[in-house]
C-alpha atoms as one frame of an Amber mdcrd trajectory, in Angstrom:
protein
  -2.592 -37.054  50.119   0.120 -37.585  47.584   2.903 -35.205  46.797   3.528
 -34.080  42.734   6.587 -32.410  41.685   6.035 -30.001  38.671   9.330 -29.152
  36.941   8.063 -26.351  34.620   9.878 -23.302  33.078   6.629 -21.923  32.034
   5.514 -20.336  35.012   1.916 -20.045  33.857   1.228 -23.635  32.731   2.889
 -24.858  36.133   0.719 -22.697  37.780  -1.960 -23.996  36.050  -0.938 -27.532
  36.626  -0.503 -26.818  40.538  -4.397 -25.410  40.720  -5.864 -28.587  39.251
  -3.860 -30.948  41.179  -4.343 -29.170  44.596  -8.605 -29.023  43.544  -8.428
 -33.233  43.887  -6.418 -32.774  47.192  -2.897 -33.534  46.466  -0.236 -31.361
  46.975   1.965 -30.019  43.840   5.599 -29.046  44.198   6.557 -26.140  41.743
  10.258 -26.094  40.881  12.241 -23.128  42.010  15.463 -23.920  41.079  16.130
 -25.551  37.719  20.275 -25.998  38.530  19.495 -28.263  41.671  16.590 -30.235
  40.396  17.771 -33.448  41.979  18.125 -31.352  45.446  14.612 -30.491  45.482
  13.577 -33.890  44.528  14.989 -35.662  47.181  14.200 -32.325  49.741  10.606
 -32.747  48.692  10.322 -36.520  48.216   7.298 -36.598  45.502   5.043 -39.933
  44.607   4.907 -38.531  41.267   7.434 -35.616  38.871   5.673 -34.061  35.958
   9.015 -32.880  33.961   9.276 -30.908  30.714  11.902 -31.429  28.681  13.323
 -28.138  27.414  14.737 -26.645  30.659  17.375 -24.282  31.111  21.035 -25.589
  31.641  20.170 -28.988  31.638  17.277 -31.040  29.915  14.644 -33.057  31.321
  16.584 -36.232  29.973  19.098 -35.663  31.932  17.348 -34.629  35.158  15.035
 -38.325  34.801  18.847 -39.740  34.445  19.868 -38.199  37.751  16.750 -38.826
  39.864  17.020 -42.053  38.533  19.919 -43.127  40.591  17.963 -42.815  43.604
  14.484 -43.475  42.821  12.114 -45.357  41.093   8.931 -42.974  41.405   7.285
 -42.008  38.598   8.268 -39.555  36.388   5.789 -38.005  33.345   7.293 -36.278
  30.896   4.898 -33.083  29.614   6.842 -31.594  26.340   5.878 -29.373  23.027
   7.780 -32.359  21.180   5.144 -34.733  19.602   8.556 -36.527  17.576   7.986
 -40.294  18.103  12.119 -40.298  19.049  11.452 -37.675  21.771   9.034 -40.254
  23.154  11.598 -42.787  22.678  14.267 -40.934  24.441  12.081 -40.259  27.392
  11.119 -43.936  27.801  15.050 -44.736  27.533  15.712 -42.503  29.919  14.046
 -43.661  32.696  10.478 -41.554  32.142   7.520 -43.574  32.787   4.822 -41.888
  30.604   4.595 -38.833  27.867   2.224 -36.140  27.263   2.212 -33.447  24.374
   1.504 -30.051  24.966  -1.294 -28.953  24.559  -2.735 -31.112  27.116  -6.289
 -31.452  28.813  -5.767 -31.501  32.334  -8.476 -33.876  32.938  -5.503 -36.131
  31.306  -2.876 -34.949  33.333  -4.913 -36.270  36.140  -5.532 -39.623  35.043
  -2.134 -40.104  33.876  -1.048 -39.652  37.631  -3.631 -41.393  38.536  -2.372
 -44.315  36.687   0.626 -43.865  38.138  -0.278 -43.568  41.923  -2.188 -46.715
  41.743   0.270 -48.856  39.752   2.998 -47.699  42.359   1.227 -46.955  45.868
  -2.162 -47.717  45.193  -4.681 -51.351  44.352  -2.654 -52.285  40.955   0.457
 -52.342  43.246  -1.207 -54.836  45.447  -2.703 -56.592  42.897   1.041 -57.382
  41.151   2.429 -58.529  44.082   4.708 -55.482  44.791   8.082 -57.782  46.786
   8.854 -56.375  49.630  11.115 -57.430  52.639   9.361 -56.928  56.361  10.866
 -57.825  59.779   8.851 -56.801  63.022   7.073 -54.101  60.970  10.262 -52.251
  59.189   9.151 -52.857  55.852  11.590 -52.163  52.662   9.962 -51.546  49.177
  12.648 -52.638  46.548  10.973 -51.255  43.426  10.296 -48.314  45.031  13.441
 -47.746  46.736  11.752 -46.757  49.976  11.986 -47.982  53.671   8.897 -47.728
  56.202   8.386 -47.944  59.905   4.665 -47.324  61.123   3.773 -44.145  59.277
   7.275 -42.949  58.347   9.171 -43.518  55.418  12.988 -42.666  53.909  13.750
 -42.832  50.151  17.217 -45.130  49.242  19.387 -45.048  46.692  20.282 -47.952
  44.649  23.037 -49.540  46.675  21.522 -48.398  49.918  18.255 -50.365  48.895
  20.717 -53.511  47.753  22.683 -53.136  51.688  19.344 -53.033  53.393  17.775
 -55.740  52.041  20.755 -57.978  52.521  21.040 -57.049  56.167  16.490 -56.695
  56.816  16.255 -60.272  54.684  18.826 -61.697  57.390  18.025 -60.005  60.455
  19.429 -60.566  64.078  22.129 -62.668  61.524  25.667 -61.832  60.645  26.121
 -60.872  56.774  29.260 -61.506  55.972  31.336 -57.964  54.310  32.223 -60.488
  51.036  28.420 -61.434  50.761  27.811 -57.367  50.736  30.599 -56.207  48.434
  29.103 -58.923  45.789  25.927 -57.727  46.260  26.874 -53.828  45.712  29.531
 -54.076  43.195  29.767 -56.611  40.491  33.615 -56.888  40.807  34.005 -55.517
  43.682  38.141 -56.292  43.728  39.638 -53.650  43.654  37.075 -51.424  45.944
  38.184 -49.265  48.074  36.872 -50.395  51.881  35.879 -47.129  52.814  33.098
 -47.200  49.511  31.360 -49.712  52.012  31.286 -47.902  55.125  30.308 -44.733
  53.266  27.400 -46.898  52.556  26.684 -48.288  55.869  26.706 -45.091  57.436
  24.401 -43.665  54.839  21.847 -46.619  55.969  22.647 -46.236  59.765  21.286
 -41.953  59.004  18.199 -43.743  57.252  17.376 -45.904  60.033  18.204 -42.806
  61.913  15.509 -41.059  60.195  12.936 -43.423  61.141  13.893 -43.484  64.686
  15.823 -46.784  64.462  19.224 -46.018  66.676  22.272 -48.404  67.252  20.754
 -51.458  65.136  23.193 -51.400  62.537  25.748 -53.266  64.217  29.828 -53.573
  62.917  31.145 -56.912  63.515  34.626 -56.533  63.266  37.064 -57.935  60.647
  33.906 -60.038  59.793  30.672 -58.097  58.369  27.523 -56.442  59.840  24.453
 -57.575  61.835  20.614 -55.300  62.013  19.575 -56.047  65.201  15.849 -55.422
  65.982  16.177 -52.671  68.132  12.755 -50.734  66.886   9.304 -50.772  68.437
   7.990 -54.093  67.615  10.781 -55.880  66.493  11.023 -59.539  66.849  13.447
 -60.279  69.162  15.395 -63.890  69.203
């Protein structure tokens, strides 16, 4: 069962939108709150947003710019604005498909089923979707995700970048310089403690999964995963 965020002000076509997803067995998120979109998003962790553009105080542009710093899943944008720019903008900003109002909803449906299989489903296989495994903790780059068994934790951009330096070289010492050039492109004049915000925003991920005390410090030198989780390779 996949998870679909509807971020609707019309509370009669998200309605609407939530009956016919929920008759093919998904589950549909309705918005509540249109000031703390980004909350909610990463509260209800969707596969797939459906997001209008005219919202109250802030636009759907903006809220695809904001989710957009910590995930890649797919965002459709459903609007009244058939403007060839509109579909423009929503492209630029991050959106991953467009539909104008008034839509079928037999549509709807096969637009997010484009997307769940392109992402999650056979076309994802199909392209080769990169990921980075050791003893069964799996990250998903593009996706920005991190799996053990039949959990999984959504990353943010840098947080994917710091786990896949540490999972691509695990049980090894990554050296702090390596990581800084990896997270910041001039990384000079940063401040050490942007880093170990970081690393303890991975060690609460790993934490999430169940994975405690892997994410080794290795002072005045860098940091170290150690396969401490069920059915890690040890060496």
């Amino acid at each position: 069962m996949y998870t679909i965020m509807i971020v609707e002000d019309d509370a009669k076509i998200a309605l609407l939108l939530q009956t016919h997803i929920e008759k093919y067995g998904d589950e549909a998120v309705i918005t509540a709150d249109f000031g703390n979109i980004l909350e909610q998003f990463e509260h209800v962790k969707p596969h797939v947003v459906l997001m209008d553009i005219n919202l109250p105080s802030f636009d759907g542009f903006y809220w695809c710019r904001q989710i957009r710093t910590v995930s890649t899943c797919p965002i459709i944008f459903i609007s009244a604005r058939s403007g060839e720019m509109d579909q423009v903008r929503a492209i630029e900003n991050g959106g991953d498909d467009y539909l104008t109002k008034p839509f079928h909803y037999e549509v709807v449906m096969a637009k997010i089923r484009s997307q769940l299989r392109r992402v999650y489903g056979d076309y994802a296989v199909a392209a080769g979707e990169r990921t980075v495994d050791h003893g069964g903790l799996t990250l998903y780059p593009e996706r920005m995700e991190l799996h053990l068994k039949d959990k999984s934790v959504p990353l943010t951009k840098k947080e994917t970048v710091l786990v896949e330096a540490l999972l691509s070289r695990c049980q090894r010492l990554v050296s702090r310089e390596t990581i800084l050039e990896k997270l910041w492109d001039d990384y000079t004049y940063v401040d050490d403690n942007a880093l170990s915000v970081n690393v303890t925003r991975v060690r609460k991920k790993l934490a999430e999964l169940g994975i405690e005390d892997a994410l080794e410090t290795v002072r005045g030198t860098g940091y170290r995963l150690n396969a401490t989780w069920t059915g890690g390779a040890k060496i």
